Coordinates of C-alpha atoms and ligand atoms in Angstrom, one line a residue:
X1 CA 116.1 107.1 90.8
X2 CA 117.0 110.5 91.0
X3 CA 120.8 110.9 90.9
X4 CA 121.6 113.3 93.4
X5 CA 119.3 113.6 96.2
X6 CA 118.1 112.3 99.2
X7 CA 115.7 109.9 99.8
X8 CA 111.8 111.3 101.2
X9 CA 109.1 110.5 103.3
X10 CA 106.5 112.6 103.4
X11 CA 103.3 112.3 106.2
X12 CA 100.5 113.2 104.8
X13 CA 98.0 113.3 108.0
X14 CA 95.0 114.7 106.2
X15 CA 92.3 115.4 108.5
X16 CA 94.0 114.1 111.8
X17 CA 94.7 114.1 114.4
X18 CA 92.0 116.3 116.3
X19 CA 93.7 118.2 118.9
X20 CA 96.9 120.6 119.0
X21 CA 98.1 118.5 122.0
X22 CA 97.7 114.7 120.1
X23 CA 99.3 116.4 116.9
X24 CA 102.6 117.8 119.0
X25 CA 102.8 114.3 120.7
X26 CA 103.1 112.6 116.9
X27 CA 104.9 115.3 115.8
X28 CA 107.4 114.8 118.4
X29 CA 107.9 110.9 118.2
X30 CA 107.5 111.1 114.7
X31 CA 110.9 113.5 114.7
X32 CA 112.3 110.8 117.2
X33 CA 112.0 108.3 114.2
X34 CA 113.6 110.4 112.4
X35 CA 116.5 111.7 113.8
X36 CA 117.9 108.3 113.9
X37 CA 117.7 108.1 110.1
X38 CA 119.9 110.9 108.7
X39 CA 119.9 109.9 105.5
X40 CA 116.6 110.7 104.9
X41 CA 114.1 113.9 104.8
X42 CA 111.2 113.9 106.9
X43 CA 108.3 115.7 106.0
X44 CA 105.0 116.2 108.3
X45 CA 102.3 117.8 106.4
X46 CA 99.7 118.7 109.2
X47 CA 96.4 120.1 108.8
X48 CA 96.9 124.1 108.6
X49 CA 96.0 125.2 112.3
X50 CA 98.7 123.0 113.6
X51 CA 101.9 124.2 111.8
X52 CA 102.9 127.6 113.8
X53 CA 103.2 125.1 116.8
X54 CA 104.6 122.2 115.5
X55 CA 107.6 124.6 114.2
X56 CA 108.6 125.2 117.3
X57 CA 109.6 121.8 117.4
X58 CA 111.6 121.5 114.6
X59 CA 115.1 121.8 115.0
X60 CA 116.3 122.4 111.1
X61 CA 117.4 119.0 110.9
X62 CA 116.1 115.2 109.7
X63 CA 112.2 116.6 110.3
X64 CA 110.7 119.5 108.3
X65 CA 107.0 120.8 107.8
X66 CA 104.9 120.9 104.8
X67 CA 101.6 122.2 104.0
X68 CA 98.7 119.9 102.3
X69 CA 97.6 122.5 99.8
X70 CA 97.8 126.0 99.0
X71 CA 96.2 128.9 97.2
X72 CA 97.9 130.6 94.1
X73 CA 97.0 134.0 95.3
X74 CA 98.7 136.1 97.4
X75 CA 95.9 137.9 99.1
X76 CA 92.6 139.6 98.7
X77 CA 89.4 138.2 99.3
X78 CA 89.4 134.3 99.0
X79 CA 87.8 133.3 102.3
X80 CA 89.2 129.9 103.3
X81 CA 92.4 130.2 101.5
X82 CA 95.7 130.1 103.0
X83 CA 98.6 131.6 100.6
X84 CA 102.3 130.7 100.0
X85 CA 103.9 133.6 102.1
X86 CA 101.6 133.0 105.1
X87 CA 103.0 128.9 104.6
X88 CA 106.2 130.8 104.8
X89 CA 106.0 132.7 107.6
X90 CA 104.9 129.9 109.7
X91 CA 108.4 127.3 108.7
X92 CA 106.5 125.5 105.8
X93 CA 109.4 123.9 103.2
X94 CA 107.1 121.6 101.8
X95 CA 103.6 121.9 100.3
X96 CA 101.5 118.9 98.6
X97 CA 99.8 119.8 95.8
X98 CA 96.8 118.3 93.5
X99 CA 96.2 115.0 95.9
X100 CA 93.1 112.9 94.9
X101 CA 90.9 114.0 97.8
X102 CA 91.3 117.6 97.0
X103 CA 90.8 116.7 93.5
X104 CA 87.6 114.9 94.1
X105 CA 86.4 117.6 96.0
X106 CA 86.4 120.1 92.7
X107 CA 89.9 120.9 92.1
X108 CA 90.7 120.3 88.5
X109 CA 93.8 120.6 86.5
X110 CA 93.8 124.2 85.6
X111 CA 93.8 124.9 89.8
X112 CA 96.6 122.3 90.2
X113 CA 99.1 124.0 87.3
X114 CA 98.0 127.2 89.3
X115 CA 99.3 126.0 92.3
X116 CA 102.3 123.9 91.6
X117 CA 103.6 127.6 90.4
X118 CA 103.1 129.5 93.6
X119 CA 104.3 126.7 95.5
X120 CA 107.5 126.5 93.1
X121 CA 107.5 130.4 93.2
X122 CA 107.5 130.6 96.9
X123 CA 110.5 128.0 96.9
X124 CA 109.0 125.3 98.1
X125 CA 110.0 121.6 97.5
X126 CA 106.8 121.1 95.7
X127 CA 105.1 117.3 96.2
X128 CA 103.0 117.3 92.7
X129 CA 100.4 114.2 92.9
X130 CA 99.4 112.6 90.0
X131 CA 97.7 109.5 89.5
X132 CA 94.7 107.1 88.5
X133 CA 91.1 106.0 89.2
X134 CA 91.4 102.6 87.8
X135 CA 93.8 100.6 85.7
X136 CA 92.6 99.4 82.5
X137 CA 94.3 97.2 80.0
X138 CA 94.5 98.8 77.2
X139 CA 96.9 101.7 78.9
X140 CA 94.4 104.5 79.5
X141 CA 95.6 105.0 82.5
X142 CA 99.4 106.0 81.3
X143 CA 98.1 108.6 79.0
X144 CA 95.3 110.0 82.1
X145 CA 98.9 110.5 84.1
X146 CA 100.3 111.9 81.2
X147 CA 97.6 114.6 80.9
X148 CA 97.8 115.3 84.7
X149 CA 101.5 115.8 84.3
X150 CA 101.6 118.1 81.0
X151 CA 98.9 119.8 82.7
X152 CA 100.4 120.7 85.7
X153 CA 103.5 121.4 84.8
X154 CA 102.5 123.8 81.7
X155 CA 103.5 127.2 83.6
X156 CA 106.9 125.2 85.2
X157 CA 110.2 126.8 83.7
X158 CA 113.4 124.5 83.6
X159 CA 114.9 126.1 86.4
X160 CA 112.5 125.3 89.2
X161 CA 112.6 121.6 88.3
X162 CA 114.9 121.1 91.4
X163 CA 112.6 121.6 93.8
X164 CA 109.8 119.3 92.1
X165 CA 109.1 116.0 93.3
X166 CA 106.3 113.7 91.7
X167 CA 104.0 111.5 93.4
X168 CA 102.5 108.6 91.8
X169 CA 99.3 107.8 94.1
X170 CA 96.7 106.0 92.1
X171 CA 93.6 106.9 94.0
X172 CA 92.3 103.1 93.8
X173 CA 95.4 102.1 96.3
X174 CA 94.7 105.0 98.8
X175 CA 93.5 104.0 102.0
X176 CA 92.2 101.3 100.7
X177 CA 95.4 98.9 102.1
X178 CA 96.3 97.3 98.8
X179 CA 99.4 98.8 97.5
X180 CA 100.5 98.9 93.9
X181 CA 102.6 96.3 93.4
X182 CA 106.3 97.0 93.0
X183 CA 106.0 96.1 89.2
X184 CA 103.3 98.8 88.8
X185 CA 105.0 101.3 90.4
X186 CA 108.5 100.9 88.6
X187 CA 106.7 100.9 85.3
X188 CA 105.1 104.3 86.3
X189 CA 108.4 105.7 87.7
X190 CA 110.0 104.9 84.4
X191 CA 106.8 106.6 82.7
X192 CA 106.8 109.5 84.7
X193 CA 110.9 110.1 84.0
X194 CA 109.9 109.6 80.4
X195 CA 107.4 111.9 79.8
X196 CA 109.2 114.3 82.1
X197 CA 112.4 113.7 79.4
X198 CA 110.0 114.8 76.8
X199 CA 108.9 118.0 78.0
X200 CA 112.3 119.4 79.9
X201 CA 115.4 116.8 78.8
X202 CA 116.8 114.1 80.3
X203 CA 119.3 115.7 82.6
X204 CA 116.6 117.7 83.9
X205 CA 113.6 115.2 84.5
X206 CA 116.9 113.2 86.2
X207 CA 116.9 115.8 88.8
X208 CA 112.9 115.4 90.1
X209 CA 112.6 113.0 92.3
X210 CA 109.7 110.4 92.7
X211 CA 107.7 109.4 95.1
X212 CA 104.5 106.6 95.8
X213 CA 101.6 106.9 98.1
X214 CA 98.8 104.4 98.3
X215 CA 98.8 102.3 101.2
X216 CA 102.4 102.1 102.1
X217 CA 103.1 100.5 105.4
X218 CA 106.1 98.8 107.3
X219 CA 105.3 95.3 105.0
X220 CA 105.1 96.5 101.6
X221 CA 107.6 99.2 102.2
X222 CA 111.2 97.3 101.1
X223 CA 109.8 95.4 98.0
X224 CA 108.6 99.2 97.0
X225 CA 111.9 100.1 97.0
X226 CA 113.8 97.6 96.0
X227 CA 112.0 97.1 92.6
X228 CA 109.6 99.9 92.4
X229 CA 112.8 102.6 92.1
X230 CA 111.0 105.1 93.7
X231 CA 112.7 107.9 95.8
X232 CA 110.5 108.3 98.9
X233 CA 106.9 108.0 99.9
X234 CA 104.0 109.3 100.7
X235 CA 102.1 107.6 103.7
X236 CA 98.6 108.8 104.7
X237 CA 97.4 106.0 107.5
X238 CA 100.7 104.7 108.3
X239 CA 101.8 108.3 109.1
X240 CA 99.8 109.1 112.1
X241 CA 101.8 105.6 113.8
X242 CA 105.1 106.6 114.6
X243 CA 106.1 102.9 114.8
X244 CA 105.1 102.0 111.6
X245 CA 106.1 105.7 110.0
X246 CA 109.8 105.1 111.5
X247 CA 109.8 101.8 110.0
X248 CA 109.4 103.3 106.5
X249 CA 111.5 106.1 107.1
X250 CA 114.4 103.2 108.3
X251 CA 113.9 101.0 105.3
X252 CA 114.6 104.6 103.2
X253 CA 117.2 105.0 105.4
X254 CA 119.0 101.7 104.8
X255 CA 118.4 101.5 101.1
X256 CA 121.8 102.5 99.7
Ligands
PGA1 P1 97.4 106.2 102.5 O1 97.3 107.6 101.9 O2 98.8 105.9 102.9 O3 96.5 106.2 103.7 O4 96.9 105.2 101.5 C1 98.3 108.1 101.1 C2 97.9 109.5 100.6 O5 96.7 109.8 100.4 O6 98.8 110.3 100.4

């Protein structure tokens, strides 16, 4: 576990929910949850046309916003794109970079290395997902991570490691409501931390903190971090259920 910091869990709500009304209503039980569990930082990643909104009802504390993707450029003529600055100027802390479903949709690891810089560069706490298809067992699937990590993190000097967190989301476990099990998830923690070691030094992979995503929910939650030794999460489904959300953000919460 990362020494120093606190504890995350980061909603991920994808392509939900469909109105500006529904998403302020979550977003305002969702900070509820939250603001009873000091100890740790809540992140709501909504999809882009919500954000300018759902910053007005952030109050700086417990509850924060993050962005789902973003583009490396800073303007010109990239139609669709949104850019770091504009995240900016709308209260985004937070952006999520490289998950599954945008990688599956085209994005490959040259774009992801791309991005994880401009979202570093803007000085965002930048969510870096890295994961599998499918476990083998002959340990392809460490050295697949591996790859995705070195890849990413090519253009990343030492001193933006601070503000990188790492989550492990194997893309078999995503929505698909089997979790990793806690054994899986400590032995890629203590993977990640190594590989990290390797390319920065100890003290310095120390400081990133890591997360897992994959079908987390208010059962598996405490065995994930009791013997998984991850930092935080990052909940698709269980996110856009405030009951269940707060019951993961309290079990981080509690975890001393
Ligand atoms: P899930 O999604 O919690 O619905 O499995 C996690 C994610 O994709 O980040």
């Amino acid at each position: 576990m990362a020494a120093s910091d606190t504890r995350l869990a980061v909603a991920n709500w994808k392509l939900n929910p469909g109105s500006i009304g529904e998403a302020k209503e979550l977003f305002l039980e969702i900070r509820k949850e939250a603001s009873r569990r000091g100890r740790v930082e809540t992140v709501v990643a909504p999809p882009y046309p919500y954000l300018a909104e759902l910053r007005k009802l952030t109050t700086g504390k417990h509850t924060f916003l993050g962005a789902q993707d973003l583009f490396w450029e800073e303007k010109g003529p990239y139609t669709g794109e949104v850019a770091a600055s504009m995240l900016t100027s709308v209260g985004v802390s937070y952006v999520i970079v490289g998950h599954s479903e945008r990688r599956a949709l085209g994005e490959g690891n040259e774009e992801v290395a791309k991005k994880v810089v401009a979202g570093l560069k803007a000085g965002f706490t930048t969510i870096l997902c890295v994961g599998e298809g499918e476990r083998d067992t002959n340990g392809r699937y460490l050295s697949f991570v591996e790859e995705q990590l070195r890849s990413a993190l090519q253009g990343v000097p030492q001193r933006s490691l601070g503000k990188l967190v790492v989550a492990y989301e194997p893309v078999w476990a995503i929505g698909s409501g089997t979790a990793a099990t806690p054994e899986d998830v400590h032995e890629m923690t203590i993977f990640i931390r190594r590989t990290l070691t390797s390319i920065y030094s100890r003290t310095l992979a120390d400081r990133v903190r890591i997360l897992y995503g994959g079908s987390v929910n208010e059962e598996n939650v405490r065995a994930l971090i009791d013997d998984g030794m991850v930092d935080g999460f990052l909940v698709g489904g269980a996110s856009l259920k405030p009951r269940a959300f707060g019951a993961i953000i309290g079990a981080l919460h509690e975890k001393r």
